Every structure is written in C-alpha cells, then in structure tokens.
mmCIF file of C-alpha atoms in Angstrom:
data_model
loop_
_atom_site.group_PDB
_atom_site.id
_atom_site.type_symbol
_atom_site.label_atom_id
_atom_site.label_comp_id
_atom_site.label_asym_id
_atom_site.label_seq_id
_atom_site.Cartn_x
_atom_site.Cartn_y
_atom_site.Cartn_z
ATOM 1 C CA LEU V 1 0.439 -9.777 -35.217
ATOM 2 C CA LYS V 2 0.889 -6.838 -37.583
ATOM 3 C CA PHE V 3 -2.811 -6.062 -37.513
ATOM 4 C CA LEU V 4 -2.951 -6.435 -33.714
ATOM 5 C CA PHE V 5 0.072 -4.128 -33.346
ATOM 6 C CA SER V 6 -1.605 -1.615 -35.617
ATOM 7 C CA VAL V 7 -4.809 -1.696 -33.535
ATOM 8 C CA LEU V 8 -2.873 -1.342 -30.275
ATOM 9 C CA GLY V 9 -0.681 1.424 -31.690
ATOM 10 C CA LYS V 10 -3.719 3.415 -32.834
ATOM 11 C CA ALA V 11 -5.162 2.989 -29.331
ATOM 12 C CA GLY V 12 -2.037 4.667 -27.905
ATOM 13 C CA PHE V 13 -0.118 1.623 -26.678
ATOM 14 C CA GLN V 14 3.598 1.118 -27.140
ATOM 15 C CA VAL V 15 4.096 -2.518 -28.185
ATOM 16 C CA LEU V 16 7.149 -4.733 -27.642
ATOM 17 C CA LEU V 17 7.520 -8.086 -29.407
ATOM 18 C CA ALA V 18 9.185 -11.264 -28.180
ATOM 19 C CA ARG V 19 9.124 -14.319 -30.446
ATOM 20 C CA ASN V 20 9.623 -16.892 -27.675
ATOM 21 C CA GLY V 21 9.077 -17.302 -23.964
ATOM 22 C CA GLU V 22 12.687 -16.853 -22.859
ATOM 23 C CA THR V 23 13.045 -13.556 -24.742
ATOM 24 C CA GLY V 24 9.675 -12.427 -23.428
ATOM 25 C CA ILE V 25 10.737 -13.047 -19.832
ATOM 26 C CA GLU V 26 14.006 -11.145 -20.367
ATOM 27 C CA GLN V 27 12.132 -8.197 -21.921
ATOM 28 C CA ALA V 28 9.544 -8.193 -19.141
ATOM 29 C CA ILE V 29 12.250 -8.070 -16.464
ATOM 30 C CA GLU V 30 14.082 -5.260 -18.254
ATOM 31 C CA MET V 31 11.173 -3.162 -19.578
ATOM 32 C CA LYS V 32 8.478 -3.866 -16.945
ATOM 33 C CA PRO V 33 5.484 -3.616 -19.312
ATOM 34 C CA ASP V 34 2.036 -2.686 -18.024
ATOM 35 C CA ILE V 35 0.486 -5.857 -19.449
ATOM 36 C CA ILE V 36 1.595 -8.995 -21.313
ATOM 37 C CA LEU V 37 -0.311 -10.605 -24.192
ATOM 38 C CA LEU V 38 0.891 -14.199 -24.361
ATOM 39 C CA ASP V 39 0.375 -16.978 -26.885
ATOM 40 C CA ILE V 40 0.576 -20.565 -25.682
ATOM 41 C CA LEU V 41 1.983 -22.298 -28.772
ATOM 42 C CA MET V 42 5.513 -20.906 -29.132
ATOM 43 C CA TYR V 43 9.014 -22.125 -29.918
ATOM 44 C CA GLY V 44 10.937 -23.267 -26.850
ATOM 45 C CA ILE V 45 8.945 -23.061 -23.638
ATOM 46 C CA ASP V 46 5.202 -22.727 -24.134
ATOM 47 C CA GLY V 47 3.017 -19.886 -22.883
ATOM 48 C CA PHE V 48 1.954 -21.744 -19.735
ATOM 49 C CA GLU V 49 5.569 -22.226 -18.615
ATOM 50 C CA THR V 50 6.409 -18.650 -19.620
ATOM 51 C CA CYS V 51 3.579 -17.342 -17.444
ATOM 52 C CA ARG V 52 4.585 -19.625 -14.579
ATOM 53 C CA ARG V 53 8.134 -18.207 -14.681
ATOM 54 C CA LEU V 54 6.883 -14.618 -14.912
ATOM 55 C CA LYS V 55 4.711 -15.129 -11.852
ATOM 56 C CA ALA V 56 7.581 -16.765 -9.933
ATOM 57 C CA ASN V 57 9.854 -13.752 -10.491
ATOM 58 C CA SER V 58 9.426 -10.838 -8.050
ATOM 59 C CA ALA V 59 10.255 -8.343 -10.835
ATOM 60 C CA THR V 60 7.368 -9.513 -13.063
ATOM 61 C CA CYS V 61 4.872 -11.263 -10.778
ATOM 62 C CA ASP V 62 2.467 -8.277 -10.650
ATOM 63 C CA ILE V 63 2.247 -7.773 -14.427
ATOM 64 C CA PRO V 64 -1.161 -8.970 -15.713
ATOM 65 C CA VAL V 65 -0.926 -11.731 -18.340
ATOM 66 C CA ILE V 66 -3.667 -12.201 -20.958
ATOM 67 C CA PHE V 67 -3.474 -15.421 -22.940
ATOM 68 C CA MET V 68 -4.330 -15.087 -26.666
ATOM 69 C CA THR V 69 -4.426 -18.479 -28.353
ATOM 70 C CA VAL V 70 -6.213 -20.879 -30.673
ATOM 71 C CA LEU V 71 -6.526 -23.388 -27.804
ATOM 72 C CA SER V 72 -10.159 -23.139 -26.803
ATOM 73 C CA GLU V 73 -10.704 -26.244 -24.678
ATOM 74 C CA PRO V 74 -11.889 -25.619 -21.102
ATOM 75 C CA VAL V 75 -8.886 -27.571 -19.752
ATOM 76 C CA ASP V 76 -6.513 -25.136 -21.511
ATOM 77 C CA LYS V 77 -8.400 -22.100 -20.201
ATOM 78 C CA LEU V 78 -8.334 -23.522 -16.682
ATOM 79 C CA LYS V 79 -4.590 -24.154 -16.930
ATOM 80 C CA GLY V 80 -4.068 -20.573 -18.125
ATOM 81 C CA PHE V 81 -5.744 -19.235 -14.995
ATOM 82 C CA GLN V 82 -3.955 -21.735 -12.751
ATOM 83 C CA VAL V 83 -0.514 -20.557 -13.907
ATOM 84 C CA GLY V 84 -1.426 -16.915 -13.199
ATOM 85 C CA GLY V 85 -3.205 -15.488 -16.245
ATOM 86 C CA VAL V 86 -5.842 -12.823 -15.600
ATOM 87 C CA ASP V 87 -7.737 -13.425 -18.851
ATOM 88 C CA TYR V 88 -7.939 -15.868 -21.755
ATOM 89 C CA ILE V 89 -8.929 -14.820 -25.291
ATOM 90 C CA THR V 90 -9.324 -17.376 -28.075
ATOM 91 C CA LYS V 91 -8.535 -16.718 -31.734
ATOM 92 C CA PRO V 92 -9.814 -15.482 -34.104
ATOM 93 C CA LEU V 93 -9.499 -12.192 -32.237
ATOM 94 C CA HIS V 94 -12.215 -9.553 -32.068
ATOM 95 C CA TYR V 95 -10.104 -6.441 -31.717
ATOM 96 C CA GLU V 96 -12.711 -4.295 -29.945
ATOM 97 C CA GLU V 97 -13.016 -7.044 -27.332
ATOM 98 C CA VAL V 98 -9.216 -7.321 -27.026
ATOM 99 C CA LEU V 99 -8.923 -3.555 -26.471
ATOM 100 C CA ALA V 100 -11.762 -3.562 -23.940
ATOM 101 C CA ARG V 101 -10.152 -6.400 -21.955
ATOM 102 C CA ILE V 102 -6.703 -4.803 -22.048
ATOM 103 C CA LYS V 103 -8.098 -1.465 -20.821
ATOM 104 C CA SER V 104 -10.100 -3.200 -18.080
ATOM 105 C CA HIS V 105 -7.080 -5.094 -16.760
ATOM 106 C CA LEU V 106 -4.887 -1.983 -16.914
ATOM 107 C CA THR V 107 -7.525 -0.077 -14.928
ATOM 108 C CA ILE V 108 -7.649 -2.871 -12.348
ATOM 109 C CA ARG V 109 -3.850 -2.879 -12.089
ATOM 110 C CA ARG V 110 -3.679 0.901 -11.598
ATOM 111 C CA GLN V 111 -6.351 0.711 -8.918
ATOM 112 C CA GLN V 112 -4.444 -2.090 -7.159
ATOM 113 C CA GLU V 113 -1.254 0.001 -7.252
ATOM 114 C CA GLN V 114 -3.137 2.995 -5.804
ATOM 115 C CA LEU V 115 -4.574 0.819 -3.044
ATOM 116 C CA GLN V 116 -1.107 -0.541 -2.236
ATOM 117 C CA LYS V 117 0.297 3.016 -2.049
ATOM 118 C CA GLN V 118 -2.580 4.104 0.171
ATOM 119 C CA ALA V 119 -2.115 1.052 2.415
ATOM 120 C CA GLN V 120 1.602 1.813 2.727
ATOM 121 C CA HIS V 121 0.831 5.471 3.502
ATOM 122 C CA LEU V 122 -1.666 4.401 6.170
ATOM 123 C CA GLN V 123 0.928 2.080 7.726
ATOM 124 C CA GLU V 124 3.414 4.959 7.857
ATOM 125 C CA LEU V 125 0.803 7.241 9.423
ATOM 126 C CA ASN V 126 -0.067 4.552 11.943
ATOM 127 C CA ALA V 127 3.613 4.122 12.840
ATOM 128 C CA SER V 128 3.956 7.914 13.342
ATOM 129 C CA LYS V 129 0.818 7.997 15.438
ATOM 130 C CA ASP V 130 2.025 5.090 17.582
ATOM 131 C CA THR V 131 5.395 6.801 18.107
ATOM 132 C CA PHE V 132 3.658 10.067 18.937
ATOM 133 C CA PHE V 133 1.324 8.453 21.473
ATOM 134 C CA SER V 134 4.233 6.592 23.032
ATOM 135 C CA ILE V 135 6.081 9.892 23.523
ATOM 136 C CA ILE V 136 2.959 11.668 24.818
ATOM 137 C CA SER V 137 2.121 8.889 27.279
ATOM 138 C CA HIS V 138 5.697 8.954 28.572
ATOM 139 C CA ASP V 139 5.644 12.752 28.866
ATOM 140 C CA LEU V 140 2.271 12.744 30.628
ATOM 141 C CA GLN V 141 3.373 10.140 33.147
ATOM 142 C CA VAL V 142 5.838 12.431 34.992
ATOM 143 C CA PRO V 143 3.454 15.341 35.719
ATOM 144 C CA PHE V 144 0.670 12.927 36.704
ATOM 145 C CA GLU V 145 3.026 11.127 39.086
ATOM 146 C CA GLU V 146 3.994 14.484 40.597
ATOM 147 C CA LEU V 147 0.338 15.448 41.018
ATOM 148 C CA LEU V 148 -0.475 12.120 42.605
ATOM 149 C CA HIS V 149 2.552 12.271 44.928
ATOM 150 C CA PHE V 150 1.926 15.820 46.124
ATOM 151 C CA THR V 151 -1.833 15.432 46.556
ATOM 152 C CA GLU V 152 -1.282 12.243 48.582
ATOM 153 C CA PHE V 153 1.378 14.042 50.638
ATOM 154 C CA MET V 154 -0.942 16.992 51.260
ATOM 155 C CA ALA V 155 -3.855 14.743 52.178
ATOM 156 C CA GLU V 156 -1.734 12.897 54.737
ATOM 157 C CA ASN V 157 0.334 15.813 56.117
ATOM 158 C CA ILE V 158 -1.625 19.043 55.613
ATOM 159 C CA GLN V 159 -2.308 19.379 59.339
ATOM 160 C CA GLY V 160 1.399 19.345 60.199
ATOM 161 C CA CYS V 161 2.586 21.684 57.402
ATOM 162 C CA GLY V 162 3.389 25.296 57.979
ATOM 163 C CA PRO V 163 2.296 28.059 55.567
ATOM 164 C CA ASP V 164 5.669 28.103 53.795
ATOM 165 C CA GLU V 165 5.544 24.325 53.158
ATOM 166 C CA VAL V 166 1.949 24.531 51.895
ATOM 167 C CA GLU V 167 2.905 27.398 49.590
ATOM 168 C CA GLU V 168 5.885 25.397 48.233
ATOM 169 C CA ILE V 169 3.688 22.329 47.597
ATOM 170 C CA VAL V 170 1.017 24.448 45.895
ATOM 171 C CA ASP V 171 3.663 26.105 43.646
ATOM 172 C CA THR V 172 4.986 22.667 42.670
ATOM 173 C CA LEU V 173 1.434 21.494 41.973
ATOM 174 C CA ARG V 174 0.747 24.625 39.884
ATOM 175 C CA GLN V 175 3.919 23.989 37.850
ATOM 176 C CA SER V 176 2.989 20.329 37.277
ATOM 177 C CA VAL V 177 -0.528 21.281 36.202
ATOM 178 C CA GLY V 178 0.921 23.938 33.846
ATOM 179 C CA ASN V 179 3.261 21.380 32.258
ATOM 180 C CA LEU V 180 0.412 18.941 31.902
ATOM 181 C CA TYR V 181 -1.807 21.598 30.331
ATOM 182 C CA GLU V 182 0.929 22.466 27.772
ATOM 183 C CA LEU V 183 1.241 18.803 26.799
ATOM 184 C CA LEU V 184 -2.526 18.527 26.367
ATOM 185 C CA LYS V 185 -2.551 21.706 24.225
ATOM 186 C CA ASN V 186 0.174 20.168 22.024
ATOM 187 C CA LEU V 187 -1.880 17.003 21.698
ATOM 188 C CA PHE V 188 -4.951 19.033 20.730
ATOM 189 C CA THR V 189 -2.910 20.984 18.127
ATOM 190 C CA TRP V 190 -1.539 17.742 16.667
ATOM 191 C CA SER V 191 -5.066 16.307 16.505
ATOM 192 C CA ASN V 192 -6.302 19.378 14.580
ATOM 193 C CA LEU V 193 -3.359 19.123 12.146
ATOM 194 C CA GLN V 194 -4.109 15.442 11.515
ATOM 195 C CA ARG V 195 -7.765 16.224 10.754
ATOM 196 C CA GLY V 196 -6.808 19.168 8.529
ATOM 197 C CA THR V 197 -8.798 21.636 10.634
ATOM 198 C CA MET V 198 -5.831 23.917 11.291
#
C-alpha cells in the first residue's frame, strides 16, 4: 500500500485510505472520490459486498470501482464485474499498468459526465424551443384566422360592399398582414440567434 500510494502521489493523485468496507463506503459518500481501488479480502464485509453497496447508493453509484486483489480465478473476476466493478487487476501489481488503467477509467468517467451535461443542456434547449414554438403557433393563429375570415367575407360579399366597407376591410387585412409579418421577422431573428449567425 505504501508503495502504491507513493506511485499514485507522484502521478498527482490525492489518496484516501479505508481499512475496511464500511469505512470505505462512509468515506466515498462524504468525499466523493473520482475512482475507488478496492481489495476483495478485507476485514468485515468483503470487496464484492462493498462494491454492491456502493453501486446501490445514489451518492456513490457513478464512481468507477477497480478491484485489486490476489484472487485471480475467472469466477472471481466475473463476480467483480457483476457487482459493478469497471476493471479487475490481480496482484502482484505492475504499477505502470495500474496507472494506465486508472487514467483510462478517469478519462471515460469525465467523458460520460460531459455527455450527461450536454444531454441535459440539449433537453433544456429542446424545452425552450418547444415553448417558443407553442407561443409562436398561438400568436400566428389569430392573424391567420383574421386573414381567412376577411378574405372569405370579401369573396362572398364584394359585390354588395360599398367603397368605404371595402376600404375598411382592406385596412384590417393590411394590419393583420403587418402583424403576421412582424411575427415572422421575430421568428427569423430567433432562428439566426440559435444558429449563431447574428
């Protein structure tokens, strides 16, 4: 352990030690480490049960667990993966390999966190877009209904309308078209902002 701590310390890692599974779980919940190196043969609960409990807890379930143990049988390795381990290293340790695996799993974890943040950001953008389109569709409905109503009215009654009535209908149509055009300009502006072209 001392030599492993020395290697990890020289590689820039801050190392915490827990001598049994229960203490390790408590530390993991409190300190939220980036990765957990876990032996299987320990006092109290073994490493398999420790990992199982870590993975069952929402505060620690995303922390990668690498088993480091003398148990080298395939059945033990399989059990390590079944309880939630991401890797399984057998002793004696080759420290360059240990460092390479730790760095790989930390890189994977960071990438997963970035993907989760991006997915959440995309969901928020989608929600804003949906709200925006809901508002726009509602706002567009009124001027389109006015246009439809007045054009139908004109088509059916133009012969019987006097010049003043025609002028009033045309003014109303012009106003509706102007409102509609303003809404479409706003939509175009929003679209440019979303694409970063403005």
